[in-house]
Short mmCIF file of C-alpha atoms in Angstrom, two decimals:
data_model
loop_
_atom_site.label_atom_id
_atom_site.label_comp_id
_atom_site.label_asym_id
_atom_site.label_seq_id
_atom_site.Cartn_x
_atom_site.Cartn_y
_atom_site.Cartn_z
CA MET R 1 0.00 0.00 0.00
CA THR R 2 2.82 2.42 -0.74
CA ALA R 3 0.40 4.67 -2.63
CA PHE R 4 -1.17 5.62 0.71
CA ARG R 5 2.08 6.68 2.37
CA LYS R 6 2.48 9.77 0.19
CA PRO R 7 0.73 12.97 1.34
CA VAL R 8 -1.28 13.34 -1.86
CA PRO R 9 -5.02 13.38 -2.39
CA LEU R 10 -6.51 10.11 -3.54
CA SER R 11 -9.94 9.08 -4.63
CA LEU R 12 -10.96 5.48 -3.98
CA ARG R 13 -13.66 3.77 -6.03
CA ALA R 14 -15.30 0.44 -5.29
CA ILE R 15 -18.53 -1.45 -5.91
CA SER R 16 -20.62 -1.81 -2.77
CA VAL R 17 -22.33 -5.16 -2.15
CA SER R 18 -22.82 -4.84 1.62
CA LEU R 19 -23.36 -2.10 4.17
CA LEU R 20 -20.07 -3.25 5.69
CA ASP R 21 -17.94 -2.51 2.60
CA ALA R 22 -16.94 0.93 3.83
CA VAL R 23 -16.12 -0.36 7.31
CA PHE R 24 -13.65 -2.90 5.92
CA LEU R 25 -12.20 -0.35 3.49
CA TRP R 26 -11.59 2.23 6.23
CA GLY R 27 -9.90 -0.48 8.30
CA ALA R 28 -7.59 -1.40 5.42
CA LEU R 29 -6.61 2.20 4.66
CA ARG R 30 -4.97 3.04 7.97
CA ARG R 31 -5.54 6.66 6.99
CA ARG R 32 -8.47 9.00 7.56
CA ALA R 33 -10.89 9.00 4.65
CA VAL R 34 -14.13 10.82 3.92
CA ALA R 35 -16.93 9.04 2.10
CA ILE R 36 -19.84 10.24 0.03
CA ALA R 37 -22.80 8.19 1.24
CA MET R 38 -26.57 7.96 0.99
CA ALA R 39 -28.24 10.65 3.08
CA GLU R 40 -30.46 8.05 4.78
CA LEU R 41 -27.47 7.07 6.93
CA TRP R 42 -27.65 10.45 8.68
CA THR R 43 -31.13 9.52 9.99
CA TRP R 44 -30.06 6.22 11.60
CA PRO R 45 -29.58 6.59 15.38
CA VAL R 46 -26.01 5.32 15.90
CA VAL R 47 -24.71 5.47 12.33
CA GLY R 48 -26.03 9.01 11.83
CA ARG R 49 -24.06 10.33 14.78
CA LEU R 50 -20.94 8.54 13.59
CA VAL R 51 -21.06 9.84 9.98
CA ARG R 52 -21.61 13.39 11.25
CA LEU R 53 -18.68 13.16 13.69
CA LEU R 54 -16.39 11.74 10.99
CA GLY R 55 -17.30 14.46 8.50
CA HIS R 56 -18.68 12.24 5.77
CA ILE R 57 -20.67 13.79 2.93
CA PRO R 58 -24.38 13.00 2.53
CA VAL R 59 -26.02 12.81 -0.89
CA VAL R 60 -29.74 12.47 -1.55
CA ARG R 61 -30.07 9.87 -4.28
CA ARG R 62 -31.76 10.95 -7.51
CA ASN R 63 -31.40 14.63 -6.50
CA ALA R 64 -29.15 16.56 -8.88
CA GLU R 65 -28.64 19.54 -6.55
CA SER R 66 -27.63 17.27 -3.67
CA GLY R 67 -25.22 15.49 -6.02
CA ARG R 68 -23.60 18.76 -7.10
CA SER R 69 -23.28 19.88 -3.48
CA ALA R 70 -21.70 16.56 -2.48
CA LEU R 71 -19.21 16.76 -5.35
CA THR R 72 -18.28 20.33 -4.37
CA ARG R 73 -17.58 19.20 -0.81
CA ALA R 74 -15.67 16.19 -2.16
CA ALA R 75 -13.48 18.47 -4.28
CA GLN R 76 -12.68 20.45 -1.11
CA VAL R 77 -11.61 17.26 0.68
CA LEU R 78 -9.33 16.39 -2.22
CA GLY R 79 -8.05 19.97 -2.40
CA TYR R 80 -6.85 19.65 1.19
CA GLY R 81 -5.00 16.42 0.34
CA GLY R 82 -7.65 14.10 1.75
CA VAL R 83 -8.73 10.61 0.78
CA LEU R 84 -12.23 10.32 -0.64
CA ILE R 85 -14.28 7.14 -0.94
CA ILE R 86 -16.98 7.04 -3.61
CA TYR R 87 -19.06 4.09 -4.71
CA PRO R 88 -19.54 4.98 -8.40
CA GLU R 89 -22.79 3.08 -8.89
CA GLY R 90 -24.42 5.19 -6.18
CA ARG R 91 -26.12 2.33 -4.34
CA LEU R 92 -25.69 -1.20 -3.04
CA VAL R 93 -25.45 -3.70 -5.89
CA PRO R 94 -26.18 -7.41 -5.36
CA ALA R 95 -23.13 -9.63 -5.80
CA GLY R 96 -22.89 -10.35 -9.51
CA GLY R 97 -25.31 -7.51 -10.30
CA TYR R 98 -24.79 -4.56 -12.60
CA GLU R 99 -25.52 -0.90 -12.04
CA PRO R 100 -24.28 1.87 -14.37
CA TYR R 101 -21.68 4.19 -12.90
CA LYS R 102 -22.76 7.76 -12.18
CA PRO R 103 -20.88 10.39 -14.23
CA GLY R 104 -20.03 12.50 -11.16
CA VAL R 105 -17.26 10.07 -10.29
CA ALA R 106 -15.35 10.71 -13.52
CA ASN R 107 -16.27 14.40 -13.68
CA LEU R 108 -14.80 14.95 -10.21
CA ALA R 109 -11.59 13.12 -11.08
CA MET R 110 -11.17 15.02 -14.34
CA ALA R 111 -11.93 18.40 -12.74
CA THR R 112 -9.50 17.91 -9.84
CA GLY R 113 -6.84 15.84 -11.61
CA VAL R 114 -6.76 13.52 -8.61
CA ARG R 115 -5.70 9.94 -9.21
CA ILE R 116 -8.29 7.21 -8.70
CA VAL R 117 -7.39 4.03 -6.84
CA PRO R 118 -9.78 1.24 -7.88
CA VAL R 119 -10.75 -1.10 -5.06
CA GLY R 120 -12.03 -4.66 -5.26
CA THR R 121 -13.78 -5.90 -2.12
CA ILE R 122 -14.59 -9.60 -1.92
CA GLY R 123 -16.60 -11.38 0.76
CA THR R 124 -18.42 -8.60 2.60
CA ASP R 125 -21.72 -9.89 1.25
CA GLY R 126 -20.94 -13.11 3.12
CA VAL R 127 -20.45 -11.21 6.38
CA LEU R 128 -23.67 -9.19 6.09
CA PRO R 129 -25.76 -9.91 2.98
CA MET R 130 -27.90 -7.09 1.63
CA ARG R 131 -31.67 -7.42 1.81
CA GLY R 132 -33.20 -9.11 -1.18
CA SER R 133 -29.89 -10.70 -2.17
CA GLY R 134 -31.42 -14.15 -2.38
CA THR R 135 -29.73 -15.46 0.75
CA ALA R 136 -31.94 -17.55 3.00
CA ALA R 137 -31.29 -15.38 6.04
CA ARG R 138 -29.66 -12.00 6.54
CA LYS R 139 -27.37 -13.01 9.38
CA PHE R 140 -24.10 -11.48 10.49
CA ASN R 141 -21.28 -13.99 9.92
CA ARG R 142 -18.08 -12.74 11.57
CA ASN R 143 -16.14 -15.79 10.36
CA HIS R 144 -16.60 -15.15 6.64
CA PRO R 145 -13.31 -14.10 4.99
CA VAL R 146 -13.04 -10.63 3.42
CA THR R 147 -10.36 -9.59 0.95
CA ILE R 148 -9.66 -6.07 -0.29
CA HIS R 149 -7.50 -5.48 -3.36
CA PHE R 150 -6.15 -2.05 -4.29
CA GLY R 151 -5.40 -1.45 -7.96
CA MET R 152 -2.82 0.84 -9.48
CA PRO R 153 -3.75 4.54 -9.39
CA ILE R 154 -5.47 5.80 -12.53
CA ASN R 155 -4.49 9.23 -13.81
CA PRO R 156 -7.62 10.99 -15.15
CA ALA R 157 -5.43 13.16 -17.40
CA GLU R 158 -4.84 10.07 -19.56
CA PHE R 159 -8.49 10.09 -20.70
CA ASP R 160 -10.09 12.54 -23.11
CA ASP R 161 -13.62 12.08 -21.80
CA ALA R 162 -15.46 10.97 -18.68
CA GLU R 163 -17.14 7.98 -20.34
CA LYS R 164 -13.79 6.41 -21.27
CA LEU R 165 -12.56 6.95 -17.73
CA LEU R 166 -15.71 5.30 -16.32
CA ASP R 167 -15.31 2.32 -18.66
CA HIS R 168 -11.68 1.87 -17.63
CA LEU R 169 -12.55 2.23 -13.94
CA ARG R 170 -15.30 -0.40 -14.20
CA HIS R 171 -12.92 -2.79 -15.94
CA GLU R 172 -10.29 -2.30 -13.24
CA ILE R 173 -12.72 -2.77 -10.35
CA GLU R 174 -14.28 -5.85 -11.93
CA SER R 175 -10.88 -7.43 -12.53
CA LEU R 176 -9.91 -6.80 -8.89
CA ARG R 177 -13.13 -8.49 -7.75
CA ALA R 178 -13.05 -11.36 -10.28
CA GLU R 179 -10.27 -13.42 -8.78
CA PRO R 180 -9.48 -14.22 -5.14
CA ASN R 181 -5.91 -12.99 -5.74
CA GLY R 182 -7.06 -9.68 -7.25
CA GLY R 183 -7.03 -10.50 -10.93
#
């Protein structure tokens, strides 16, 4: 994880298949990170207090103004050299499912010039499956193994448009998640 030892802003991107994805990712970083997350979390009793104290950024899904505001705050985090976590599909996605990436992810990277570190998280859906995932019971399984793979940083300056950057990012994240050894 030498990429995280340098005092430079980074933007991490991963596909979220469990509410625990961010918890495992923060644990692996060993560095403070701010996440853009669904605004509903701010209404949950314990979680809401925690996300406020940690300075995370709420976004109301399917609300363009909220999205713009969140991206402005995210750019400020990156401008101060911070680490930002964004789930580019904007919601939980069932393991093996597909959700198009939101353009804000690439637009932010291209506007700030901040490198993107793709992240592949494997196994969190086995620790705490999402509702409606087809599992027989939604039970917490602390013994299920979780693996997190960090890809090589992607320089947004190497892409001439946001769509190409999103396609490349998706390919990188999927390859990190495809194999137990990270692709």
